[in-house]
Amino acid sequence: MPVGVTEQIAAVFVLGIAAHWVAWRLRLPSILVLLATGVTAGPVLGYIEPDLLLKELLFPLVSLGVAIILYEGGLNLQFRELSKQQIGYALFWLVTIAVVMSWAMGSVAARYLFGFPWPVAILLGAILVVTGPTVIGPLLRDLRLRGRAASLLKWEGIVVDPLGAILAIMVFTVIRTSEFPHALSDAVLGFVATILVGVSIGCLAAVIFVVCLRRFWAPDVLHNPISLMLVVASSVAANAVVDDAGLLAATVMGMVLANQKWVPLQHIVEFKETLTIILISVLFVTLAARLDLDDLRAVQVEKMLLFAAAMILLVRPVSVLAATVGTGLEWRERIFLAAMAPRGIVAAAVASVFALDLASLGYPRAAELVPVTLLFVFVTVSIYGFAARPLARSLGLVQFNPQGILFVGAHDWARAMAEALMQEGCAVLLVDTKWDNIRQCRMAGLPCIYGNALAERTREEIDFGGLGRLLAVTPNNEVNVLVCLRYREDFGRKEVYHLAFPSDKQGRHEVIPWEHHGRILFGKDMDFARLSEAFRANPKIFSTKLTQEFDFQAFRDHQGKNAILLFVRKPDGSFEVCTADDPIEPQPGDTLLWLPGPPDPQRENVTAGPGATC
């Protein structure tokens, strides 16, 4: 029974989002699961048939989807990042020398391993120079990689994507023109025209959007739709002037908006991130579903593996190491860059388009471009996705499951908590706007930063390596909430915490919309005033290790219910933050960090109990 159009469209959407979720649950590269899902739903089961479903609309829709993805990537490219981390020189050589070397060596590998005619091999080499934000972005988020290596991978992926597409167009221009000198001049002129058109239209679209927002010509509810409209319009307009200049226009528009200072765009960035995930899900499932099993079987496994090995073990390392000589990068950063080049949606989309064009010119093996490219995407995503974590860890670039705590607020009891955590082996960093608090931190040997945590400059000073959660503990509840909102993208909703809101005389808590909340620290009644009162009464943070004989119930019996449980150190060295929404049940072997509660009239003295230190 044939599957209806509605059912196929629904299947693409449902399977794409479900594949993303499954990948997150299993901690697998999302694109790997998306490709497997598309192949299963398409050529294996025959449930999704993109060519019959979309017909001539398929590739135009893919092109627009890729443009939106590159626009979102451009929104994350800020030029001050290049100067701050001193990576501009390295980036320039990565997108020039490394691209040319990768293209040349990739073409040779395709020629002699697959036996492709030189035109097909050179085109495949051009297509495979791209990496792309569709694979690099999720990989960096999963690794929590920061620093120069992460910035270079992000910039390279986003910048090289449109350049790789332009390079493929140049190659195709030469292939379809019989006279080489004339073809070469056409290709060079086409390259220059594409750059000029893409940059001009992208800048114009960005200026129009900034003026629209700055002059309040549109309500807030239309900001995201207008942004999307201008991306689509600029991409189509650039393509109408010069073929495939639309990807560059979309990228440039995003970069210009990311670096302007006239209007805030955080709400635009958040919307585009969500839209990008949807588009990646749909596009990868759709393109994978187009594969023909006969074409896949035609690709010899041993040749595919040799080609992948040559690209991964030779082409990428040689091109990157050569391009980064004298750039000031550390060896471990250069090694990681050389070992990371997964291919993504742009390579798959460009290969799909040019395979049809080459086939129409009489190249019989041109149809093999699509299965080879998709299989290469699958292999590189698999290898890099699984190898990235252990490689980054062995090079000392990341710390997985970081336990460190960022304190926003460095007053007396915040410093006491930080000191107690440091004594238990937990990394801490304190940020405060009051110089006296910072001075006290430095005198106590606590890592600290003087500045406003909401300011971008202060955020850039923070070394997030080793930090896994944020505690907003300032006396200002509004600031605490804003800090949690600001740092959600760094730590995730699960790991941003703030103090409870104070209650009025009727016992009603201060009302702030729940969607703005972080997680409530220590207890629903533990606001700043109550914690300060408890600390003044007994300015010590106690540490008590539970045993089989002295378990948590014995601790409660000994200290009373007023003892404020703050943190729990597990036997494996990990830490848990005590919250109002998820009470912890400590077990024997755990170490409790706690603060005596306000004085209890029925208890004259507060004793720490067995194994307690302060």
Coordinates of C-alpha atoms in Angstrom, one line a residue:
M1 CA 0.0 0.0 0.0
P2 CA 1.6 3.3 -1.1
V3 CA 2.3 5.8 1.7
G4 CA 0.5 9.1 1.4
V5 CA 2.2 12.5 1.1
T6 CA 1.0 13.6 4.5
E7 CA 2.3 10.5 6.1
Q8 CA 5.7 10.8 4.5
I9 CA 6.1 14.5 5.5
A10 CA 5.1 13.6 9.1
A11 CA 7.5 10.7 9.1
V12 CA 10.4 12.9 8.0
F13 CA 9.7 15.3 10.8
V14 CA 8.9 12.8 13.5
L15 CA 11.8 10.5 12.7
G16 CA 14.3 13.4 12.4
I17 CA 13.5 14.8 15.9
A18 CA 13.2 11.4 17.4
A19 CA 16.7 10.5 16.0
H20 CA 18.1 13.6 17.6
W21 CA 16.6 12.6 21.0
V22 CA 17.8 9.0 20.7
A23 CA 21.3 10.3 19.9
W24 CA 21.2 12.5 23.0
R25 CA 20.0 9.7 25.2
L26 CA 22.6 7.3 23.9
R27 CA 25.4 9.9 23.8
L28 CA 26.0 9.2 20.1
P29 CA 26.7 11.7 17.3
S30 CA 23.3 13.0 16.2
I31 CA 24.1 12.9 12.5
L32 CA 25.1 9.3 12.7
V33 CA 21.7 8.4 14.0
L34 CA 20.0 10.7 11.5
L35 CA 21.7 9.1 8.5
A36 CA 20.9 5.6 9.8
T37 CA 17.3 6.6 10.3
G38 CA 17.0 8.1 6.8
V39 CA 18.5 5.0 5.1
T40 CA 16.2 2.7 7.0
A41 CA 13.1 4.7 6.3
G42 CA 14.1 5.3 2.7
P43 CA 15.8 2.7 0.6
V44 CA 15.4 -0.2 3.2
L45 CA 11.7 0.1 4.1
G46 CA 10.6 2.3 1.2
Y47 CA 8.4 4.4 3.5
I48 CA 9.9 7.8 2.5
E49 CA 10.6 8.6 -1.2
P50 CA 11.9 12.2 -1.3
D51 CA 12.1 12.4 -5.1
L52 CA 8.5 11.4 -5.5
L53 CA 7.4 13.4 -2.6
L54 CA 9.0 16.8 -3.4
K55 CA 10.1 16.3 -7.1
E56 CA 11.6 19.4 -8.5
L57 CA 11.2 21.3 -5.1
L58 CA 13.7 19.0 -3.3
F59 CA 16.9 20.8 -4.1
P60 CA 15.6 24.3 -3.9
L61 CA 14.2 23.5 -0.4
V62 CA 17.5 21.9 0.6
S63 CA 19.4 25.0 -0.6
L64 CA 17.2 27.3 1.5
G65 CA 17.5 25.0 4.5
V66 CA 21.3 25.0 4.3
A67 CA 21.3 28.8 3.9
I68 CA 19.3 29.2 7.2
I69 CA 21.7 26.8 8.9
L70 CA 24.7 28.8 7.8
Y71 CA 23.0 32.1 8.8
E72 CA 22.6 30.7 12.3
G73 CA 26.3 29.7 12.3
G74 CA 27.2 33.2 11.2
L75 CA 25.3 34.7 14.2
N76 CA 27.9 32.9 16.4
L77 CA 30.9 34.4 14.7
Q78 CA 32.2 37.5 16.6
F79 CA 35.4 39.2 15.3
R80 CA 36.5 40.1 18.8
E81 CA 36.9 36.4 19.4
L82 CA 39.7 36.3 16.8
S83 CA 41.7 39.1 18.4
K84 CA 41.0 38.0 22.0
Q85 CA 42.3 34.5 21.4
Q86 CA 44.8 35.6 18.7
I87 CA 43.6 33.0 16.1
G88 CA 43.0 35.3 13.1
Y89 CA 46.3 34.4 11.5
A90 CA 45.7 30.7 12.0
L91 CA 42.1 30.9 10.7
F92 CA 43.3 32.7 7.5
W93 CA 45.7 29.8 6.7
L94 CA 43.1 27.2 7.6
V95 CA 40.6 28.6 5.0
T96 CA 43.3 29.1 2.3
I97 CA 46.3 26.9 2.4
A98 CA 44.6 24.0 4.2
V99 CA 41.6 24.1 1.9
V100 CA 43.8 24.1 -1.3
M101 CA 46.0 21.2 0.0
S102 CA 42.9 19.2 1.1
W103 CA 41.3 19.8 -2.3
A104 CA 44.4 18.7 -4.2
M105 CA 45.2 15.6 -2.1
G106 CA 41.5 14.6 -1.9
S107 CA 41.3 14.8 -5.7
V108 CA 44.3 12.6 -6.1
A109 CA 42.9 10.1 -3.6
A110 CA 39.5 10.0 -5.4
R111 CA 41.3 9.5 -8.8
Y112 CA 43.5 6.6 -7.8
L113 CA 41.4 4.8 -5.2
F114 CA 38.0 5.0 -6.9
G115 CA 39.3 5.3 -10.5
F116 CA 37.1 8.3 -11.1
P117 CA 37.8 10.4 -14.2
W118 CA 39.9 13.5 -13.3
P119 CA 36.9 15.9 -13.6
V120 CA 34.8 13.8 -11.3
A121 CA 37.7 13.3 -8.9
I122 CA 38.5 17.0 -8.8
L123 CA 34.9 17.9 -8.2
L124 CA 34.7 15.4 -5.3
G125 CA 37.8 16.8 -3.8
A126 CA 36.3 20.3 -3.9
I127 CA 33.1 19.1 -2.3
L128 CA 34.9 17.3 0.6
V129 CA 36.9 20.4 1.7
V130 CA 33.9 21.5 3.8
T131 CA 33.2 20.5 7.4
G132 CA 30.3 22.6 8.5
P133 CA 28.4 23.8 11.5
T134 CA 25.8 21.0 11.2
V135 CA 28.4 18.5 12.6
I136 CA 31.0 20.7 14.3
G137 CA 28.5 22.6 16.4
P138 CA 26.8 19.6 18.1
L139 CA 30.3 18.0 18.5
L140 CA 31.7 21.1 20.3
R141 CA 28.5 21.4 22.5
D142 CA 28.8 17.7 23.5
L143 CA 32.5 18.1 24.3
R144 CA 32.1 21.4 26.1
L145 CA 35.3 22.3 24.3
R146 CA 36.5 25.9 24.7
G147 CA 39.6 27.9 23.9
R148 CA 41.4 28.4 20.6
A149 CA 40.8 24.9 19.2
A150 CA 37.1 25.2 19.6
S151 CA 37.0 28.7 18.1
L152 CA 39.0 27.7 15.1
L153 CA 36.9 24.6 14.5
K154 CA 33.7 26.7 14.7
W155 CA 35.0 29.5 12.4
E156 CA 36.5 27.1 9.9
G157 CA 33.3 25.0 9.7
I158 CA 31.1 28.0 9.0
V159 CA 33.4 30.0 6.7
V160 CA 34.6 27.1 4.6
D161 CA 31.1 25.8 3.9
P162 CA 30.1 28.5 1.4
L163 CA 33.7 28.7 0.1
G164 CA 33.6 24.9 -0.5
A165 CA 30.3 25.3 -2.4
I166 CA 31.9 28.1 -4.5
L167 CA 34.9 26.0 -5.2
A168 CA 32.7 23.2 -6.4
I169 CA 31.0 25.7 -8.8
M170 CA 34.3 26.8 -10.2
V171 CA 35.3 23.2 -10.9
F172 CA 32.0 22.5 -12.5
T173 CA 32.4 25.7 -14.7
V174 CA 35.7 24.4 -16.0
I175 CA 34.3 20.9 -16.6
R176 CA 31.4 22.0 -18.7
T177 CA 33.5 24.3 -20.9
S178 CA 35.6 22.6 -23.5
E179 CA 38.3 25.3 -23.9
F180 CA 40.5 25.2 -20.7
P181 CA 41.9 28.8 -20.8
H182 CA 38.4 30.2 -21.4
A183 CA 36.9 27.9 -18.7
L184 CA 39.6 28.9 -16.2
S185 CA 38.9 32.6 -16.8
D186 CA 35.2 32.0 -16.4
A187 CA 35.8 30.2 -13.2
V188 CA 37.9 32.9 -11.7
L189 CA 35.5 35.6 -12.8
G190 CA 32.7 33.5 -11.3
F191 CA 34.5 33.2 -8.0
V192 CA 35.1 36.9 -7.8
A193 CA 31.5 37.7 -8.8
T194 CA 30.1 35.2 -6.2
I195 CA 32.2 36.8 -3.4
L196 CA 31.1 40.3 -4.4
V197 CA 27.5 39.5 -4.8
G198 CA 27.2 37.3 -1.7
V199 CA 29.0 39.8 0.6
S200 CA 27.0 42.8 -0.8
I201 CA 23.6 41.2 -0.5
G202 CA 24.4 39.7 2.9
C203 CA 25.5 43.1 4.2
L204 CA 22.5 44.8 2.7
A205 CA 20.1 42.4 4.3
A206 CA 21.8 42.8 7.7
V207 CA 21.6 46.6 7.5
I208 CA 17.9 46.4 6.6
F209 CA 17.2 44.2 9.6
V210 CA 19.2 46.4 12.0
V211 CA 17.4 49.6 10.8
C212 CA 14.0 47.9 11.1
L213 CA 14.7 46.9 14.7
R214 CA 16.5 50.1 15.7
R215 CA 13.7 52.3 14.4
F216 CA 11.0 50.0 15.9
W217 CA 9.4 49.4 12.5
A218 CA 8.2 46.0 13.6
P219 CA 6.8 44.6 16.8
D220 CA 8.9 42.1 18.8
V221 CA 6.7 39.2 17.8
L222 CA 7.7 39.8 14.1
H223 CA 11.5 40.0 14.7
N224 CA 12.2 36.3 14.1
P225 CA 9.8 36.0 11.1
I226 CA 11.4 39.1 9.5
S227 CA 14.9 37.8 10.2
L228 CA 13.9 34.5 8.5
M229 CA 12.3 36.4 5.6
L230 CA 15.5 38.4 4.9
V231 CA 17.7 35.3 5.0
V232 CA 15.5 33.6 2.5
A233 CA 15.2 36.7 0.3
S234 CA 18.9 37.5 0.4
S235 CA 19.8 33.9 -0.4
V236 CA 17.4 33.7 -3.4
A237 CA 18.4 37.2 -4.6
A238 CA 22.1 36.3 -4.5
N239 CA 21.4 33.0 -6.3
A240 CA 19.5 34.9 -9.0
V241 CA 22.5 37.1 -9.7
V242 CA 25.2 34.4 -9.4
D243 CA 24.6 30.7 -9.0
D244 CA 25.0 29.5 -5.4
A245 CA 26.0 32.9 -4.0
G246 CA 23.1 32.5 -1.6
L247 CA 25.0 30.4 0.9
L248 CA 27.7 33.1 1.2
A249 CA 25.0 35.9 1.5
A250 CA 23.3 34.0 4.3
T251 CA 26.6 33.5 6.2
V252 CA 27.6 37.1 5.7
M253 CA 24.3 38.4 7.0
G254 CA 24.7 36.4 10.1
M255 CA 28.3 37.6 10.7
V256 CA 27.4 41.2 10.2
L257 CA 24.5 40.9 12.7
A258 CA 26.7 39.1 15.2
N259 CA 29.2 42.0 15.2
Q260 CA 26.9 45.0 15.2
K261 CA 26.3 47.0 18.4
W262 CA 23.0 48.8 17.8
V263 CA 20.3 46.2 18.6
P264 CA 20.2 43.1 20.8
L265 CA 19.8 39.8 19.0
Q266 CA 19.8 37.2 21.7
H267 CA 16.1 36.3 21.0
I268 CA 17.0 35.9 17.3
V269 CA 19.9 33.6 18.1
E270 CA 17.8 31.4 20.4
F271 CA 15.1 31.0 17.8
K272 CA 17.6 30.2 15.0
E273 CA 19.3 27.5 17.1
T274 CA 15.9 25.7 17.5
L275 CA 15.1 26.1 13.8
T276 CA 18.6 24.8 12.9
I277 CA 18.0 21.6 14.9
I278 CA 14.7 21.0 13.1
L279 CA 16.3 21.7 9.7
I280 CA 19.3 19.5 10.3
S281 CA 16.9 16.7 11.3
V282 CA 14.7 17.0 8.3
L283 CA 17.5 17.5 5.7
F284 CA 19.7 14.6 6.8
V285 CA 16.8 12.2 6.9
T286 CA 15.5 13.4 3.5
L287 CA 18.9 13.2 1.8
A288 CA 19.8 9.8 3.4
A289 CA 16.4 8.5 2.2
R290 CA 17.3 9.4 -1.4
L291 CA 20.0 6.8 -1.5
D292 CA 19.7 3.9 -3.8
L293 CA 20.8 0.5 -2.3
D294 CA 22.2 -0.5 -5.6
D295 CA 24.3 2.6 -5.7
L296 CA 25.5 1.9 -2.1
R297 CA 26.4 -1.7 -3.1
A298 CA 28.3 -0.4 -6.1
V299 CA 30.7 1.4 -3.9
Q300 CA 33.4 -1.1 -3.0
V301 CA 33.8 -1.3 0.7
E302 CA 37.6 -1.7 0.7
K303 CA 38.1 1.3 -1.6
M304 CA 35.7 3.4 0.6
L305 CA 37.7 2.5 3.7
L306 CA 41.0 3.2 2.0
F307 CA 39.7 6.6 0.8
A308 CA 38.4 7.4 4.2
A309 CA 41.7 6.4 5.8
A310 CA 43.6 8.6 3.3
M311 CA 41.4 11.6 4.0
I312 CA 41.4 11.2 7.8
L313 CA 45.0 10.0 8.4
L314 CA 46.9 11.8 5.7
V315 CA 45.0 14.6 4.0
R316 CA 43.5 16.4 7.0
P317 CA 46.6 16.1 9.3
V318 CA 49.1 17.2 6.6
S319 CA 47.0 20.2 5.4
V320 CA 46.3 21.4 8.9
L321 CA 49.7 20.9 10.3
A322 CA 51.2 22.7 7.3
A323 CA 48.8 25.6 7.5
T324 CA 49.3 26.2 11.3
V325 CA 53.1 26.4 11.3
G326 CA 54.1 29.6 13.0
T327 CA 50.6 30.5 14.2
G328 CA 51.4 30.3 17.9
L329 CA 49.1 27.3 18.5
E330 CA 50.2 24.7 20.9
W331 CA 51.0 21.2 19.6
R332 CA 48.0 19.7 21.4
E333 CA 45.7 22.3 19.7
R334 CA 47.2 21.6 16.3
I335 CA 46.8 17.8 16.8
F336 CA 43.2 18.2 17.8
L337 CA 42.5 20.4 14.8
A338 CA 44.2 17.9 12.5
A339 CA 42.1 15.1 13.9
M340 CA 38.7 16.8 13.5
A341 CA 37.0 17.2 10.1
P342 CA 33.6 15.5 10.0
R343 CA 31.6 16.3 6.9
G344 CA 28.0 17.4 7.1
I345 CA 24.9 18.5 5.3
V346 CA 26.5 20.9 2.8
A347 CA 28.8 18.2 1.4
A348 CA 25.8 15.9 1.0
A349 CA 23.6 18.6 -0.6
V350 CA 26.3 19.9 -3.0
A351 CA 27.1 16.4 -4.1
S352 CA 23.4 15.6 -4.8
V353 CA 23.1 18.7 -7.0
F354 CA 26.3 18.3 -9.0
A355 CA 25.9 14.6 -9.5
L356 CA 22.8 15.3 -11.6
D357 CA 24.5 18.1 -13.6
L358 CA 27.6 15.9 -14.3
A359 CA 25.4 13.0 -15.4
S360 CA 23.7 15.3 -17.9
L361 CA 27.1 16.2 -19.4
G362 CA 27.8 12.5 -20.1
Y363 CA 30.0 11.4 -17.2
P364 CA 28.6 7.9 -16.4
R365 CA 30.3 7.6 -13.0
A366 CA 28.9 10.9 -11.8
A367 CA 26.0 9.2 -10.1
E368 CA 28.5 7.6 -7.7
L369 CA 29.3 11.0 -6.2
V370 CA 26.2 10.9 -3.9
P371 CA 26.7 7.5 -2.3
V372 CA 30.4 8.1 -1.9
T373 CA 29.8 11.4 -0.3
L374 CA 27.1 10.2 2.0
L375 CA 29.1 7.1 3.0
F376 CA 32.1 9.4 3.7
V377 CA 29.9 11.7 5.8
F378 CA 28.7 8.6 7.7
V379 CA 32.3 7.3 8.2
T380 CA 33.7 10.6 9.3
V381 CA 30.9 11.4 11.7
S382 CA 31.2 7.9 13.2
I383 CA 35.0 8.1 13.6
Y384 CA 35.3 11.7 14.7
G385 CA 32.2 11.5 16.9
F386 CA 33.5 8.5 18.8
A387 CA 37.2 9.6 18.8
A388 CA 36.7 13.3 19.8
R389 CA 36.0 12.6 23.5
P390 CA 38.9 10.4 24.3
L391 CA 41.3 12.4 22.1
A392 CA 40.3 15.7 23.8
R393 CA 40.6 14.2 27.2
S394 CA 44.1 12.7 26.4
L395 CA 45.3 16.0 25.1
G396 CA 44.0 17.8 28.2
L397 CA 41.7 20.1 26.3
V398 CA 38.5 19.3 28.1
Q399 CA 37.4 17.8 31.4
F400 CA 34.3 15.6 31.1
N401 CA 31.6 15.8 33.7
P402 CA 33.2 18.8 35.3
Q403 CA 32.4 19.3 39.0
G404 CA 33.6 22.9 39.5
I405 CA 31.3 25.6 40.7
L406 CA 31.0 29.2 39.5
F407 CA 29.8 31.4 42.4
V408 CA 28.3 34.7 41.4
G409 CA 28.6 36.6 44.6
A410 CA 31.7 36.5 46.9
H411 CA 30.4 37.7 50.3
D412 CA 31.3 36.0 53.6
W413 CA 29.3 32.8 53.4
A414 CA 29.8 32.3 49.7
R415 CA 33.6 32.4 50.4
A416 CA 33.2 30.0 53.2
M417 CA 31.3 27.6 50.9
A418 CA 34.0 27.9 48.3
E419 CA 36.8 27.2 50.8
A420 CA 35.0 24.1 52.1
L421 CA 34.5 22.9 48.5
M422 CA 38.1 23.5 47.6
Q423 CA 39.2 21.5 50.7
E424 CA 37.1 18.6 49.3
G425 CA 38.8 18.8 45.9
C426 CA 36.1 20.8 44.0
A427 CA 37.3 23.6 41.6
V428 CA 35.6 27.0 42.3
L429 CA 35.6 30.5 40.8
L430 CA 33.9 33.5 42.4
V431 CA 32.7 36.6 40.6
D432 CA 31.7 39.8 42.3
T433 CA 31.3 43.6 41.6
K434 CA 32.5 44.6 45.1
W435 CA 36.2 45.1 45.3
D436 CA 36.3 44.3 49.1
N437 CA 34.8 40.9 48.5
I438 CA 37.3 40.2 45.8
R439 CA 40.2 41.3 48.1
Q440 CA 39.0 38.9 50.7
C441 CA 38.9 36.1 48.1
R442 CA 42.5 36.8 47.1
M443 CA 43.6 36.9 50.7
A444 CA 42.0 33.5 51.2
G445 CA 43.6 32.0 48.1
L446 CA 40.3 31.7 46.2
P447 CA 40.1 32.0 42.4
C448 CA 38.1 35.1 41.6
I449 CA 37.2 37.7 39.0
Y450 CA 36.3 41.3 39.7
G451 CA 33.4 42.3 37.4
N452 CA 29.7 42.1 36.6
A453 CA 28.8 38.5 35.7
L454 CA 26.1 39.8 33.3
A455 CA 28.7 41.8 31.3
E456 CA 30.1 40.1 28.2
R457 CA 33.7 41.2 29.0
T458 CA 33.5 39.4 32.4
R459 CA 32.0 36.3 30.8
E460 CA 34.9 36.2 28.4
E461 CA 37.4 36.3 31.3
I462 CA 35.9 33.1 32.8
D463 CA 37.8 29.9 32.2
F464 CA 34.9 27.4 31.9
G465 CA 37.3 24.5 31.9
G466 CA 36.5 22.3 34.9
L467 CA 33.3 24.3 35.8
G468 CA 30.1 22.4 35.6
R469 CA 27.5 24.5 37.4
L470 CA 26.6 28.0 38.5
L471 CA 25.4 29.3 41.8
A472 CA 23.9 32.8 41.8
V473 CA 24.0 33.9 45.5
T474 CA 24.0 37.7 45.4
P475 CA 21.7 39.6 47.7
N476 CA 19.8 40.8 44.6
N477 CA 17.2 38.3 43.5
E478 CA 16.6 39.9 40.2
V479 CA 20.3 39.7 39.4
N480 CA 20.4 36.1 40.4
V481 CA 17.6 35.2 38.0
L482 CA 19.2 37.2 35.2
V483 CA 22.6 35.5 35.8
C484 CA 20.9 32.1 35.5
L485 CA 19.2 33.1 32.3
R486 CA 22.5 34.5 30.9
Y487 CA 24.5 31.3 31.7
R488 CA 22.0 28.6 30.7
E489 CA 23.7 28.2 27.4
D490 CA 27.0 27.5 29.1
F491 CA 25.8 25.1 31.8
G492 CA 22.3 24.0 30.8
R493 CA 19.1 24.4 32.7
K494 CA 19.9 21.6 35.1
E495 CA 23.1 23.2 36.4
V496 CA 22.1 26.8 37.1
Y497 CA 21.0 27.6 40.6
H498 CA 19.9 30.6 42.6
L499 CA 18.6 31.4 46.1
A500 CA 15.0 31.2 47.1
F501 CA 13.0 34.3 46.9
P502 CA 12.1 36.0 50.3
S503 CA 8.5 35.9 51.6
D504 CA 6.4 38.7 52.9
K505 CA 4.6 38.9 56.2
Q506 CA 1.8 36.7 54.9
G507 CA 4.4 34.0 53.9
R508 CA 4.0 34.6 50.2
H509 CA 7.1 34.4 48.1
E510 CA 8.3 37.0 45.7
V511 CA 6.7 36.4 42.4
I512 CA 9.0 35.9 39.4
P513 CA 7.7 34.0 36.4
W514 CA 8.7 30.3 36.8
E515 CA 10.1 30.1 33.3
H516 CA 12.8 32.5 34.3
H517 CA 13.8 30.5 37.4
G518 CA 17.0 28.5 37.9
R519 CA 16.9 25.7 40.4
I520 CA 16.3 26.8 44.0
L521 CA 19.3 26.3 46.3
F522 CA 19.3 24.5 49.6
G523 CA 15.6 24.8 50.3
K524 CA 12.5 26.7 49.4
D525 CA 12.9 29.0 52.4
M526 CA 16.7 29.5 52.2
D527 CA 16.8 33.1 50.9
F528 CA 19.8 35.3 51.3
A529 CA 18.6 36.8 54.6
R530 CA 18.1 33.5 56.3
L531 CA 21.4 32.0 55.2
S532 CA 23.2 35.2 56.3
E533 CA 21.5 34.9 59.7
A534 CA 22.5 31.3 60.1
F535 CA 26.1 32.1 59.1
R536 CA 26.3 35.0 61.5
A537 CA 25.2 32.7 64.3
N538 CA 27.8 30.1 63.5
P539 CA 30.2 31.2 60.7
K540 CA 31.5 27.7 59.8
I541 CA 30.8 25.3 57.0
F542 CA 31.1 21.8 58.5
S543 CA 32.1 18.6 56.7
T544 CA 30.8 15.2 58.0
K545 CA 31.4 11.8 56.4
L546 CA 28.6 9.3 56.7
T547 CA 29.3 5.7 57.6
Q548 CA 27.3 2.6 58.1
E549 CA 27.2 3.3 61.9
F550 CA 26.5 7.1 61.4
D551 CA 24.2 7.4 58.5
F552 CA 22.1 10.3 57.3
Q553 CA 19.2 9.5 59.7
A554 CA 21.7 9.5 62.6
F555 CA 23.1 12.8 61.3
R556 CA 19.6 14.3 61.4
D557 CA 18.9 12.9 64.8
H558 CA 22.2 14.4 66.1
Q559 CA 22.0 17.8 64.4
G560 CA 18.3 18.3 64.3
K561 CA 16.2 19.4 61.3
N562 CA 17.6 22.9 61.3
A563 CA 21.0 21.9 59.9
I564 CA 21.2 23.3 56.3
L565 CA 22.6 20.7 53.9
L566 CA 24.5 22.4 51.2
F567 CA 26.6 19.9 49.1
V568 CA 27.2 16.2 49.0
R569 CA 30.6 14.8 47.9
K570 CA 30.2 11.2 46.6
P571 CA 32.9 8.6 47.0
D572 CA 33.9 8.9 43.4
G573 CA 34.7 12.6 43.9
S574 CA 31.6 14.0 42.2
F575 CA 29.5 16.6 44.0
E576 CA 25.8 17.1 44.2
V577 CA 24.1 20.5 45.0
C578 CA 21.2 20.4 47.5
T579 CA 18.1 21.9 46.0
A580 CA 14.5 22.5 46.9
D581 CA 13.1 20.6 43.9
D582 CA 15.1 17.3 44.2
P583 CA 16.0 16.4 47.8
I584 CA 19.1 14.3 48.2
E585 CA 19.2 11.1 50.3
P586 CA 22.9 10.8 51.2
Q587 CA 24.3 7.3 51.6
P588 CA 27.1 5.9 53.7
G589 CA 30.4 7.0 52.2
D590 CA 29.1 10.4 51.2
T591 CA 30.6 13.5 52.7
L592 CA 28.1 16.3 53.8
L593 CA 28.9 20.0 53.6
W594 CA 26.4 21.7 55.9
L595 CA 25.7 24.9 57.8
P596 CA 24.1 24.9 61.3
G597 CA 20.7 26.4 61.0
P598 CA 19.4 29.4 63.0
P599 CA 19.8 28.8 66.8
D600 CA 17.3 26.3 68.3
P601 CA 16.1 27.4 71.7
Q602 CA 15.9 23.7 72.7
R603 CA 19.6 23.1 71.9
E604 CA 22.1 25.3 73.6
N605 CA 25.1 24.3 71.5
V606 CA 25.6 23.1 68.0
T607 CA 27.9 20.1 67.7
A608 CA 29.3 18.9 64.5
G609 CA 29.0 15.2 65.2
P610 CA 31.4 12.3 64.3
G611 CA 33.9 13.0 61.6
A612 CA 33.1 16.7 61.3
T613 CA 35.6 19.4 60.3
C614 CA 35.2 23.0 59.4

